[in-house]
CSV table of C-alpha atoms in Angstrom, one decimal:
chain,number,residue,atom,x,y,z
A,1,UNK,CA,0.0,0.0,0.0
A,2,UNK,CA,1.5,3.1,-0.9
A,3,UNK,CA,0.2,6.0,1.6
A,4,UNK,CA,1.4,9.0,0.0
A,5,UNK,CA,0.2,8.6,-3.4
A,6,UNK,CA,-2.9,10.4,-4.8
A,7,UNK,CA,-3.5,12.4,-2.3
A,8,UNK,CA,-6.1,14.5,-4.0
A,9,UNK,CA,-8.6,11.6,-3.6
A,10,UNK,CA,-11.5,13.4,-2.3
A,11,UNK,CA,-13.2,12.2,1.0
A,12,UNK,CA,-16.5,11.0,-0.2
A,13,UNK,CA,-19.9,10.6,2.2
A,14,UNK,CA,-19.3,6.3,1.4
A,15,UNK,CA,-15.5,6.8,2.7
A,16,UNK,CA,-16.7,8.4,6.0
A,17,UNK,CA,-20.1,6.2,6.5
A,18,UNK,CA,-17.1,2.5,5.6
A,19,UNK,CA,-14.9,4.1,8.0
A,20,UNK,CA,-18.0,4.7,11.0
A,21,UNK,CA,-18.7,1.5,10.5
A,22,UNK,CA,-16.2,-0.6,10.2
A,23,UNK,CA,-14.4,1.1,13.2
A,24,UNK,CA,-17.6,0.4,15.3
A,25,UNK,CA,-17.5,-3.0,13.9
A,26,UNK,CA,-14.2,-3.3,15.1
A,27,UNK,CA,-14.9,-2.2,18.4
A,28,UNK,CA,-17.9,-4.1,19.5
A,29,UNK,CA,-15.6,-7.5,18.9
A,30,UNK,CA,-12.9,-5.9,20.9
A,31,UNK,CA,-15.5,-5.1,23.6
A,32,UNK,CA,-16.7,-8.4,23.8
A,33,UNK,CA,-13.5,-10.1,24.3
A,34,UNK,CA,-12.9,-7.6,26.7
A,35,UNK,CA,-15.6,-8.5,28.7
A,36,UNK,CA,-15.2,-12.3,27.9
A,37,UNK,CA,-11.5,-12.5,29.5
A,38,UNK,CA,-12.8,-10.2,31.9
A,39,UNK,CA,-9.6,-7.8,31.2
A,40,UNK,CA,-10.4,-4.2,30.9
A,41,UNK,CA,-8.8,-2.5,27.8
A,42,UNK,CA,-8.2,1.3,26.5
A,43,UNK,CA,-11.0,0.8,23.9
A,44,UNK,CA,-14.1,0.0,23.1
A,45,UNK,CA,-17.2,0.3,21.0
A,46,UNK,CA,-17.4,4.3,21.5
A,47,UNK,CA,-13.6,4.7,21.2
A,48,UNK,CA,-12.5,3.1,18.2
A,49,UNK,CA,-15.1,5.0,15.8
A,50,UNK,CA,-13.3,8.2,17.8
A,51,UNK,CA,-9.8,6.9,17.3
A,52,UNK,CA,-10.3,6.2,13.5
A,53,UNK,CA,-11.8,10.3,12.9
A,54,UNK,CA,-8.6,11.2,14.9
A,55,UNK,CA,-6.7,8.8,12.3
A,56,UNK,CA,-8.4,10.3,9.0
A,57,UNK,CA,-8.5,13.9,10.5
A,58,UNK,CA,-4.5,13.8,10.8
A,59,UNK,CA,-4.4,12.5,7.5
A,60,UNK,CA,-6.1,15.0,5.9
A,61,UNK,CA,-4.0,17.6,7.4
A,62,UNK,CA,-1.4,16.4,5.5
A,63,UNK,CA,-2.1,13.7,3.0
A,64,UNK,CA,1.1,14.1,1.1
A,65,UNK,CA,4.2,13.9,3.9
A,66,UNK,CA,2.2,12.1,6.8
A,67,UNK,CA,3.6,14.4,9.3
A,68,UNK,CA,0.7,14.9,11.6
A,69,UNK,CA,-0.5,11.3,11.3
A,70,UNK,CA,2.8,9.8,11.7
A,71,UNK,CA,3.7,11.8,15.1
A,72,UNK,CA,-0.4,11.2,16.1
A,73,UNK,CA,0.8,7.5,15.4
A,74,UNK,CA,3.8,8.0,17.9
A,75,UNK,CA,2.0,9.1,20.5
A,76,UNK,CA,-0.4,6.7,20.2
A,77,UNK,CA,2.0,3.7,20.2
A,78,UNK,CA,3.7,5.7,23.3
A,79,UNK,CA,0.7,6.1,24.9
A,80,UNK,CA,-0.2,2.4,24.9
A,81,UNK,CA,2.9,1.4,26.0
A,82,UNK,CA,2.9,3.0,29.4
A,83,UNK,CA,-0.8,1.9,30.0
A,84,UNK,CA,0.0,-1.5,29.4
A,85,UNK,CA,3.5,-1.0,31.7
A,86,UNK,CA,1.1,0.3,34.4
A,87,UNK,CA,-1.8,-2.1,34.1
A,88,UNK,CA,1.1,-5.3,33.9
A,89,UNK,CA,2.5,-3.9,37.5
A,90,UNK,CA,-0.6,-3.9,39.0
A,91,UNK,CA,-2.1,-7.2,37.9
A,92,UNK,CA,-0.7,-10.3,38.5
A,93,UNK,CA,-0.8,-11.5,34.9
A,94,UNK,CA,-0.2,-9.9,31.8
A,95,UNK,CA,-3.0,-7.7,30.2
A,96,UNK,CA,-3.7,-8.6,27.1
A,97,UNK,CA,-2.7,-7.3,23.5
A,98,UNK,CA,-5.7,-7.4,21.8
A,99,UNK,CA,-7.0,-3.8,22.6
A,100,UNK,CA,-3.7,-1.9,21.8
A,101,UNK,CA,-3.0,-4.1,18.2
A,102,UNK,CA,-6.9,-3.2,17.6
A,103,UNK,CA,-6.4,0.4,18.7
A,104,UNK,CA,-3.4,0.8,16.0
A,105,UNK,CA,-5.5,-0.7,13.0
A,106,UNK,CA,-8.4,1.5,14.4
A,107,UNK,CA,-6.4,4.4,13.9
A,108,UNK,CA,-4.6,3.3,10.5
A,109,UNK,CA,-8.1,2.6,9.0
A,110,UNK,CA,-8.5,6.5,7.7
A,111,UNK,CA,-6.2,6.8,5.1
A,112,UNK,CA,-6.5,2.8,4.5
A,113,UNK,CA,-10.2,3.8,3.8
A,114,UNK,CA,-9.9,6.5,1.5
A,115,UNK,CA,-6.4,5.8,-0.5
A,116,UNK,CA,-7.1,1.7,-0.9
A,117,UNK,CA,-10.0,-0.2,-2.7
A,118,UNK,CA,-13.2,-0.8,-0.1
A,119,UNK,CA,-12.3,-4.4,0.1
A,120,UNK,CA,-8.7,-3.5,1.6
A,121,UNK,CA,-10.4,-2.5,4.3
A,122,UNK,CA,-13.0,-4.4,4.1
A,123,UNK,CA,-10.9,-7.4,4.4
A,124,UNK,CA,-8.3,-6.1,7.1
A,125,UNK,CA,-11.3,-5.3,9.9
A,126,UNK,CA,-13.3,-8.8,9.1
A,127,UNK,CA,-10.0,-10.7,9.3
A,128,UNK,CA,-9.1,-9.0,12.6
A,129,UNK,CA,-12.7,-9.9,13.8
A,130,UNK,CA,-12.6,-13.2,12.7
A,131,UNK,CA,-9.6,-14.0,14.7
A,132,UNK,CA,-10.7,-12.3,17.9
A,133,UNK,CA,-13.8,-14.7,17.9
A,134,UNK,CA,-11.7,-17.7,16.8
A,135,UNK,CA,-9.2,-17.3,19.5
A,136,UNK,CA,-10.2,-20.0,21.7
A,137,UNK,CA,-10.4,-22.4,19.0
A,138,UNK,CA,-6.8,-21.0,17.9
A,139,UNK,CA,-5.3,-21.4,21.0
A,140,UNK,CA,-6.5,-24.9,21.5
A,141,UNK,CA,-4.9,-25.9,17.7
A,142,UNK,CA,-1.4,-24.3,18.7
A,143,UNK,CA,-1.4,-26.3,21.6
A,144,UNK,CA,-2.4,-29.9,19.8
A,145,UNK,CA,0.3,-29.0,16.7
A,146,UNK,CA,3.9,-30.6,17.9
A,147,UNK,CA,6.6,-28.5,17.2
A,148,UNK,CA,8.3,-31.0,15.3
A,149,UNK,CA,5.4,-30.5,12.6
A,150,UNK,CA,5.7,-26.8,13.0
A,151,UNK,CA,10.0,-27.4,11.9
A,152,UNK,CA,8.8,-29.1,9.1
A,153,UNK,CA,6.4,-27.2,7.6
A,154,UNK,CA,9.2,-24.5,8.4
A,155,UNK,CA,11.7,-26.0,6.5
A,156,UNK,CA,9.7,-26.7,3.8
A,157,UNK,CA,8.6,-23.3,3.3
A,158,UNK,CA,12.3,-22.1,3.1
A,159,UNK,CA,13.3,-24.4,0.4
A,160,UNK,CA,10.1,-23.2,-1.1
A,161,UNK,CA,10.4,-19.8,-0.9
A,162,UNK,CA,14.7,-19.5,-1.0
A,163,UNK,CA,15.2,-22.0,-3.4
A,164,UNK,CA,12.4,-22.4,-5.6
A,165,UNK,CA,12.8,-19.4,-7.5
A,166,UNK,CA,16.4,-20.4,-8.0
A,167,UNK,CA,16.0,-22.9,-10.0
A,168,UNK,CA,17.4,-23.3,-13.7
A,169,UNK,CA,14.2,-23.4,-16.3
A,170,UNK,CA,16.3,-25.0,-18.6
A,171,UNK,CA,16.5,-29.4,-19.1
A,172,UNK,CA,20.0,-30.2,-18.5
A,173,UNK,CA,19.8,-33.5,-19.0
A,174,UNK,CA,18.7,-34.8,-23.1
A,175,UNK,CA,17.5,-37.9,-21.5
A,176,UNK,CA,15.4,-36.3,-18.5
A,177,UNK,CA,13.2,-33.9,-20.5
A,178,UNK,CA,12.1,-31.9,-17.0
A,179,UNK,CA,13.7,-29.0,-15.8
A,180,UNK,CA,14.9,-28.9,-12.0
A,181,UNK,CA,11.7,-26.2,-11.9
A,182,UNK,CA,9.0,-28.4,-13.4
A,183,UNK,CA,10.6,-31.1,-10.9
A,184,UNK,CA,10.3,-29.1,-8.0
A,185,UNK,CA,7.4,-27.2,-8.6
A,186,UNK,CA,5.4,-30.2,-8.9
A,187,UNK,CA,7.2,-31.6,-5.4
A,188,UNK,CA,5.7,-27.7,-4.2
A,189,UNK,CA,2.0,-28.9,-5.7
A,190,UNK,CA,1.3,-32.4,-4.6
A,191,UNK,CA,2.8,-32.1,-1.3
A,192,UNK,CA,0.5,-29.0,-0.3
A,193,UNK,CA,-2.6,-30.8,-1.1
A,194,UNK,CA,-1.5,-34.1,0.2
A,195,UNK,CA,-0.6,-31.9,3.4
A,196,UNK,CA,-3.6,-29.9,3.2
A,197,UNK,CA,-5.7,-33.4,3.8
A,198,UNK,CA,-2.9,-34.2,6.4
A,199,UNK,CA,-3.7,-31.4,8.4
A,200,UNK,CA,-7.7,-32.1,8.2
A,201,UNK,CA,-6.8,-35.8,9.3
A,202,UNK,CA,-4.7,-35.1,11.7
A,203,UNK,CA,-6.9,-32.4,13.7
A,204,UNK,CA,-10.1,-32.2,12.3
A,205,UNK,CA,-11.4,-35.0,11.4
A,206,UNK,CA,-13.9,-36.6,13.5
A,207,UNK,CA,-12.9,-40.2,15.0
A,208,UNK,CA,-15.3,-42.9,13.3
A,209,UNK,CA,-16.6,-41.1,10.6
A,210,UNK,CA,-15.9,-43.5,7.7
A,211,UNK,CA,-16.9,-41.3,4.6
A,212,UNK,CA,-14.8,-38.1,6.0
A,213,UNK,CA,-12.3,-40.7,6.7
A,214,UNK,CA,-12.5,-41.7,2.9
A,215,UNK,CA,-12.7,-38.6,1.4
A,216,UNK,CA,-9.6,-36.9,2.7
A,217,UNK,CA,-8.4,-40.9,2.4
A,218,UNK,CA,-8.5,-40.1,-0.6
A,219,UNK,CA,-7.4,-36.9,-1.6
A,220,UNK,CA,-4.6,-37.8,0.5
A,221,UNK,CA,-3.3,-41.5,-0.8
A,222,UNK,CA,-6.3,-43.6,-2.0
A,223,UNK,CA,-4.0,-46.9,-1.4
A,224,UNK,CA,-3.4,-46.3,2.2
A,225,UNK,CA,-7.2,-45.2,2.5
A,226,UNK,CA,-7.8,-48.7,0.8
A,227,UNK,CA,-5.6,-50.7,3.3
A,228,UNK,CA,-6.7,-48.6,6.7
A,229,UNK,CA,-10.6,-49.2,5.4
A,230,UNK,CA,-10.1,-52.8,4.7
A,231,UNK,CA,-8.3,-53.7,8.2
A,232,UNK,CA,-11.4,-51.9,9.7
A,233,UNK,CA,-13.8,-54.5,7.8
A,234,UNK,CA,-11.9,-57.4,9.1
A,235,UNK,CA,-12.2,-56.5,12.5
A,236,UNK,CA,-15.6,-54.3,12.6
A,237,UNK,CA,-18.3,-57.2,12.0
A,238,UNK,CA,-21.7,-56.3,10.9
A,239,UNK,CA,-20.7,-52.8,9.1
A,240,UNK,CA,-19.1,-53.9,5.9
A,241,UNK,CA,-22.0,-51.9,3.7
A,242,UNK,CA,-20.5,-48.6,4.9
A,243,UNK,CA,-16.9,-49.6,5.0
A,244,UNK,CA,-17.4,-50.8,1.6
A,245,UNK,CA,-19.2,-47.5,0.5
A,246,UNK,CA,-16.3,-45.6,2.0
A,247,UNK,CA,-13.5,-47.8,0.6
A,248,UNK,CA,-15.3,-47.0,-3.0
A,249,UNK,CA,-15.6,-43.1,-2.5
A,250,UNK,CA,-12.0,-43.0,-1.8
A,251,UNK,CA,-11.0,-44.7,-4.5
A,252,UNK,CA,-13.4,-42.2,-6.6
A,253,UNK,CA,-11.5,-39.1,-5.8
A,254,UNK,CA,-7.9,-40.6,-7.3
A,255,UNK,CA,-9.3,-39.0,-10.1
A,256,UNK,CA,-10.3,-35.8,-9.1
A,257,UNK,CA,-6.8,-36.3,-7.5
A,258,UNK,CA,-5.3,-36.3,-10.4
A,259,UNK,CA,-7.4,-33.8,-11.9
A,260,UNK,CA,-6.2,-31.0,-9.5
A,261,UNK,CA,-2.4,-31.6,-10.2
A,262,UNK,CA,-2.7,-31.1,-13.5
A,263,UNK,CA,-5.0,-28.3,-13.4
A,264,UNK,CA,-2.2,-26.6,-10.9
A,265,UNK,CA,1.0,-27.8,-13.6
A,266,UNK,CA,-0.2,-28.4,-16.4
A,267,UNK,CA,-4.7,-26.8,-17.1
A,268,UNK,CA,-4.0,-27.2,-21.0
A,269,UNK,CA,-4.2,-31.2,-20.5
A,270,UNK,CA,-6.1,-31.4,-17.5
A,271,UNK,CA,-8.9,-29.7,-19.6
A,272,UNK,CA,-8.4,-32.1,-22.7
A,273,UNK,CA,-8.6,-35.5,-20.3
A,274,UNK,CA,-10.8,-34.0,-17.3
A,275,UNK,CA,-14.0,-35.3,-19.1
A,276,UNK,CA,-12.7,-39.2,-18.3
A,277,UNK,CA,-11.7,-38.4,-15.0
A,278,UNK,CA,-15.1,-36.7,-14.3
A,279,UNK,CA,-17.3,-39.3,-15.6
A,280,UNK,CA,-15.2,-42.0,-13.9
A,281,UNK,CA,-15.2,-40.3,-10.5
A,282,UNK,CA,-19.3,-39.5,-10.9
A,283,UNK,CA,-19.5,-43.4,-11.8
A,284,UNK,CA,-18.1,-44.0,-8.5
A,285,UNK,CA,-19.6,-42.2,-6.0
A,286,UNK,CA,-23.2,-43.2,-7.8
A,287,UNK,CA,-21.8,-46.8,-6.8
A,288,UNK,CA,-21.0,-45.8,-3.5
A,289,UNK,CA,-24.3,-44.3,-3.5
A,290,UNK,CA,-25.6,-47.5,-4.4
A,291,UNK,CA,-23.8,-49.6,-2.0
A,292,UNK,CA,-24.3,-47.2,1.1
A,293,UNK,CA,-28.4,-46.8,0.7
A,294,UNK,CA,-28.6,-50.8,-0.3
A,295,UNK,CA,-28.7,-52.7,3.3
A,296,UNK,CA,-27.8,-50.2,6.1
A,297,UNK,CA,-26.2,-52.0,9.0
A,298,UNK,CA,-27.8,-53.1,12.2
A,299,UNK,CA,-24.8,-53.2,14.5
A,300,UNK,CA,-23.9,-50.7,16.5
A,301,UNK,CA,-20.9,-48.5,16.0
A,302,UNK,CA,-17.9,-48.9,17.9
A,303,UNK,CA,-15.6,-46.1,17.4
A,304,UNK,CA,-11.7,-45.8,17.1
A,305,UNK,CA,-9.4,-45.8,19.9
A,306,UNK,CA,-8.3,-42.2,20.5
A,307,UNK,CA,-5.1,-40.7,19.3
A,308,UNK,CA,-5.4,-43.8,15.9
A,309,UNK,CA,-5.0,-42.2,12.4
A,310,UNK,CA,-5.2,-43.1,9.3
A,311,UNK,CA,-3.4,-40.5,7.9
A,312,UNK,CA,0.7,-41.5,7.1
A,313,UNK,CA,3.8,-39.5,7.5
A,314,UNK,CA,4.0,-35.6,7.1
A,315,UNK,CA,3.9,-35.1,3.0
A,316,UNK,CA,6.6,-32.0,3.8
A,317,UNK,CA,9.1,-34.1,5.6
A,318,UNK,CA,12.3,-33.5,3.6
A,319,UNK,CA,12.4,-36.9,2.9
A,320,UNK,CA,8.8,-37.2,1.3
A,321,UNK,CA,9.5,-34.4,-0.8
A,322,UNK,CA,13.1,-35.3,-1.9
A,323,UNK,CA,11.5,-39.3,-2.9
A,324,UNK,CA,8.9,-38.0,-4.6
A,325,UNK,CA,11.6,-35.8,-6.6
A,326,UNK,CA,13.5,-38.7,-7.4
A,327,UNK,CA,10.5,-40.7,-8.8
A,328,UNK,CA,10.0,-38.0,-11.0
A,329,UNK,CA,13.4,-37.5,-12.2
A,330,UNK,CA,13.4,-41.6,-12.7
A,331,UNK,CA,9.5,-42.1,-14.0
A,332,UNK,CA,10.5,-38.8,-16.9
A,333,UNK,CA,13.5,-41.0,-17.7
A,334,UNK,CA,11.9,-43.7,-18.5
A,335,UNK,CA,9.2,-42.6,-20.1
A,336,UNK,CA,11.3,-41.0,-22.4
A,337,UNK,CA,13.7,-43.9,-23.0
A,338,UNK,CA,10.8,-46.1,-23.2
A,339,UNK,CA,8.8,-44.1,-26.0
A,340,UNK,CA,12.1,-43.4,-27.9
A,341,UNK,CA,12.9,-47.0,-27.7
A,342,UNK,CA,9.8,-48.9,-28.1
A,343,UNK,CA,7.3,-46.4,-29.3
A,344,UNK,CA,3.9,-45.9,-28.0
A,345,UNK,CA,3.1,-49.4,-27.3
A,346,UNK,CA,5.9,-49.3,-24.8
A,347,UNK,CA,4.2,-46.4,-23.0
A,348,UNK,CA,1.1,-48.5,-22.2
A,349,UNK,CA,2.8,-50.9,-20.8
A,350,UNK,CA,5.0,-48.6,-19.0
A,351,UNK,CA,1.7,-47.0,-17.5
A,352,UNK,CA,0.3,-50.9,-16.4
A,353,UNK,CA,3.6,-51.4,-14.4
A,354,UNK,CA,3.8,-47.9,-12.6
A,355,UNK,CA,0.1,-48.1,-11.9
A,356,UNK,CA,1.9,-50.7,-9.3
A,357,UNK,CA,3.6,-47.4,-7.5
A,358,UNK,CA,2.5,-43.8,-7.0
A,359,UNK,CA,1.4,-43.1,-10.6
A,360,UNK,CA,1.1,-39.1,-9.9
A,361,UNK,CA,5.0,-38.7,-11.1
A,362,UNK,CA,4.3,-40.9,-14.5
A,363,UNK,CA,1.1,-38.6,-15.2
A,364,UNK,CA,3.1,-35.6,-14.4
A,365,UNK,CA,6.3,-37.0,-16.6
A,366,UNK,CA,3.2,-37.5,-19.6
A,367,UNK,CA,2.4,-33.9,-18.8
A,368,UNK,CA,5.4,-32.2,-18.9
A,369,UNK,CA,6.9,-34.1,-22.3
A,370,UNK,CA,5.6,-32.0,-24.5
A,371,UNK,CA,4.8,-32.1,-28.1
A,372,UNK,CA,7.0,-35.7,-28.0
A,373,UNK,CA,4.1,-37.6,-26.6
A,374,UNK,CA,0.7,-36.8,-28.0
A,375,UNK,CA,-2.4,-36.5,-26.4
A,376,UNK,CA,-4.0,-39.2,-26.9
A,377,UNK,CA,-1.4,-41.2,-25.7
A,378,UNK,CA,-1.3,-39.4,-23.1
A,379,UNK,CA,-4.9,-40.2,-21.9
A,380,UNK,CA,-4.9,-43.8,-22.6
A,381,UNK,CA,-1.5,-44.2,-20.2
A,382,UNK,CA,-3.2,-42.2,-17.9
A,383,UNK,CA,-6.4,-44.1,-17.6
A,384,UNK,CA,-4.1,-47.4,-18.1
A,385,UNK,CA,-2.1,-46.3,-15.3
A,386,UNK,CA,-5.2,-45.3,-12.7
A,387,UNK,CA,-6.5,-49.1,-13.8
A,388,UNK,CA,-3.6,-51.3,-12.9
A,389,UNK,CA,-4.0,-48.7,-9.6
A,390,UNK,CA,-7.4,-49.8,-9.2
A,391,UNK,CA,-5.8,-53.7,-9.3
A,392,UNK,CA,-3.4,-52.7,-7.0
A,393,UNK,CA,-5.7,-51.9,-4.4
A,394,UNK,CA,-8.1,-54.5,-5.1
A,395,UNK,CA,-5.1,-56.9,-3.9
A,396,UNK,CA,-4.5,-55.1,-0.9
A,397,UNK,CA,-8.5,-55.2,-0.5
A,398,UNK,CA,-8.4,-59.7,-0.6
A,399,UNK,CA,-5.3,-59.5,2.0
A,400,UNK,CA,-6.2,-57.5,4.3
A,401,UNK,CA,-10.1,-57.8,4.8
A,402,UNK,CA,-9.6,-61.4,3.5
A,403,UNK,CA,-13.5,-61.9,3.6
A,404,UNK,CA,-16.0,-62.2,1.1
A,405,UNK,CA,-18.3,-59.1,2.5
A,406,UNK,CA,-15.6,-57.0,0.5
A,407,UNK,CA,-16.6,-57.9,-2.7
A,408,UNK,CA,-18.7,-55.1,-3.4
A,409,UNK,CA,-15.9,-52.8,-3.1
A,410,UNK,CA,-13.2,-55.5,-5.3
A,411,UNK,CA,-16.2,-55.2,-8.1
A,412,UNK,CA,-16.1,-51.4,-7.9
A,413,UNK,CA,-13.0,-51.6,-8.2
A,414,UNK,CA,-12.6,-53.7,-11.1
A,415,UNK,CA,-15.6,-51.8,-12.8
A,416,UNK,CA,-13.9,-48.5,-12.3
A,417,UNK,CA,-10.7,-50.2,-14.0
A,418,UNK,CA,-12.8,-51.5,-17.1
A,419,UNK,CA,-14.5,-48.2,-17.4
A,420,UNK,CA,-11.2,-46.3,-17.7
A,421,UNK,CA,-10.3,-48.4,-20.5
A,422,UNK,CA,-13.7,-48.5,-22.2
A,423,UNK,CA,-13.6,-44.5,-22.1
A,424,UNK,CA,-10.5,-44.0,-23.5
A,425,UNK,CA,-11.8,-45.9,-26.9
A,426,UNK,CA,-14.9,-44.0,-26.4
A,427,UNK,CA,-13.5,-40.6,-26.8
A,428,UNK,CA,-11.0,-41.4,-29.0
A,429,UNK,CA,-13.8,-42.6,-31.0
């Protein structure tokens, strides 16, 4: 925000009535917390409409150097200070900070008001609210996050932010047609939405709920969704409709997985195949659908043991991150040695073998080949690939359940794996 440009903005009537208001807006949520902690503070609902006229007034005194408003800024922030000194010596706990932080964006909303868009402001006063009547739950997250998580999400950041941009644009290697930027950008993608669902996992989600359970399952890793569901089945008796409804679902939203990588790397073939990946993922939560409304189970829930998860390892440990790199680095190379070598055909059967691992780096290597690899190829390795998944999983579905009430979900399974196939004839029809 620059302050001290155009200052002959006029002061319009809807400048003054935004500012009125969203001062008093501001106030009445300081108030209340105020009266909640039961901690009195130098502001309220009458002052902070006061303290933002004081704010614009010295602004318009001189909108071009700031002088009045920056030394009325001073001796507000000097002001504060020895009222919180004095009130801290006289209590035997520390006042709190919300009513001076409040008090200086109370008086910085004048010129934010008149010299910004409506929505700066706008946004600035309903974030600060939001927070104020969030705090409790706030608090109570800080203290369930370990700090370990909190130094990894750190470190990832750094690499993110320092290194990122650092990286040469340019493929070094003939034989590895991605550049060190594709390579990590992509680590920068897939790991924030697979830590996005971590997160909700980890501290949101709701123990026992099987479909929550399967839908960040599987926006998170669809296999280990597969394998946590299936040991539930095996030893949960008399619930296998919902456990196979929820096993299917996850399964479902690999594709819309898949979907919102691409869209973030690479929209241009994420909107040429998204069609498949939609119908497929509609097909299978009509099945779940299907499944979950057919016989609902008589037994009564027993929920999980606190402090289980489903959810696997931190997606930004270093070492998540730096394995998935090196799958990508390997999976480009040998999709490009493979289709120089043994021509398309080679690339299907590439995409049936990978489907055996994480096939997100194969997709991504597909992606990011270029004109070298057309489109339609792409498409049929990328629905050949999410098939021999779907077998995948269906095999970890007969060893771990190891019952015959999880046949619904193998069939799913198996139809979703057809139906990839049948589509890609379909639209290349």
């Amino acid at each position: 925000m620059n302050l001290l440009a155009r200052p002959e903005d006029p002061l319009s009537l809807f400048h003054f009535l935004l500012l009125i208001g969203l001062s008093f807006f501001l106030g009445l949520a300081v108030e209340e917390v105020s009266l909640q902690e039961k901690i009195p503070g130098p502001g309220g609902v009458r002052t902070f409409p006061v303290l933002s006229l004081v704010g614009l007034g010295f602004f318009l005194l001189d909108p071009l150097y700031l002088s009045v408003f920056s030394v009325g800024l001073l001796v507000l922030g000097t002001w504060l200070y020895s009222y919180f000194r004095s009130e801290a010596a006289n209590q035997s706990h520390p006042p709190s900070m919300v009513s001076a932080v409040s008090s200086l964006l109370a008086y910085l909303l004048g010129p934010i008001v008149i010299r910004e868009p409506s929505w700066v402001s706008i946004a600035l006063v309903v974030s600060s609210v939001f927070f104020l009547g969030t705090r409790e739950k706030l608090h109570h997250l800080a203290e369930s996050v370990p700090i370990p998580e909190l130094l990894t999400a750190g470190k990832f950041l750094l690499l993110t932010g320092i290194i990122f941009p650092l990286l040469p644009r340019e493929i070094l290697l003939p034989s590895v047609p991605v550049t060190p930027y594709q390579v990590w950008k992509a680590v920068v993608v897939v790991s924030s939405l697979s830590y996005a669902t971590y997160l909700a996992q980890r501290f949101l989600s709701p123990r026992g709920s099987d479909f929550l359970e399967a839908i960040l399952g599987g926006f998170y890793s669809s296999t280990a969704a597969t394998i946590l569901l299936s040991r539930k089945g095996h030893v949960q008796t008399g619930r296998e409709k919902e456990i196979n409804a929820a096993i299917i679902l996850a399964n479902s939203l690999m594709y819309i997985r898949i979907l919102l990588v691409l869209m973030l790397l690479r929209p241009a073939i994420a909107q040429k195949i998204g069609g498949p990946l939609l119908i497929l993922f509609a097909l299978g939560v009509l099945v779940a659908g299907i499944v979950f409304r057919w016989k609902r189970s008589d037994a009564s829930y027993v929920p999980d043991a606190p402090g289980k998860s489903g959810s696997s390892g931190n997606p930004l440990e270093l070492n998540s991150a730096l394995f998935f790199a090196l799958s990508y680095v390997v999976i480009s190379f040998l999709t490009h040695w493979v289709h120089g070598t043994f021509g398309v055909s080679g690339v299907y059967v590439l995409a049936g073998v990978v489907g055996f691992t994480d096939i997100v780096p194969f997709i991504l290597s597909l992606a990011h080949s270029g004109s070298a690899i057309p489109l339609h190829v792409i498409l049929v390795s990328t629905m050949v690939a999410a098939s021999s998944n779907n077998i995948l999983k269906g095999i970890y579905l007969l060893i771990f359940w190891r019952k015959s009430a999880g046949l619904p979900s193998l069939l799913a399974l198996g139809g979703l794996s057809a139906g990839g196939i049948l589509l890609v004839f379909l639209f290349r029809m």
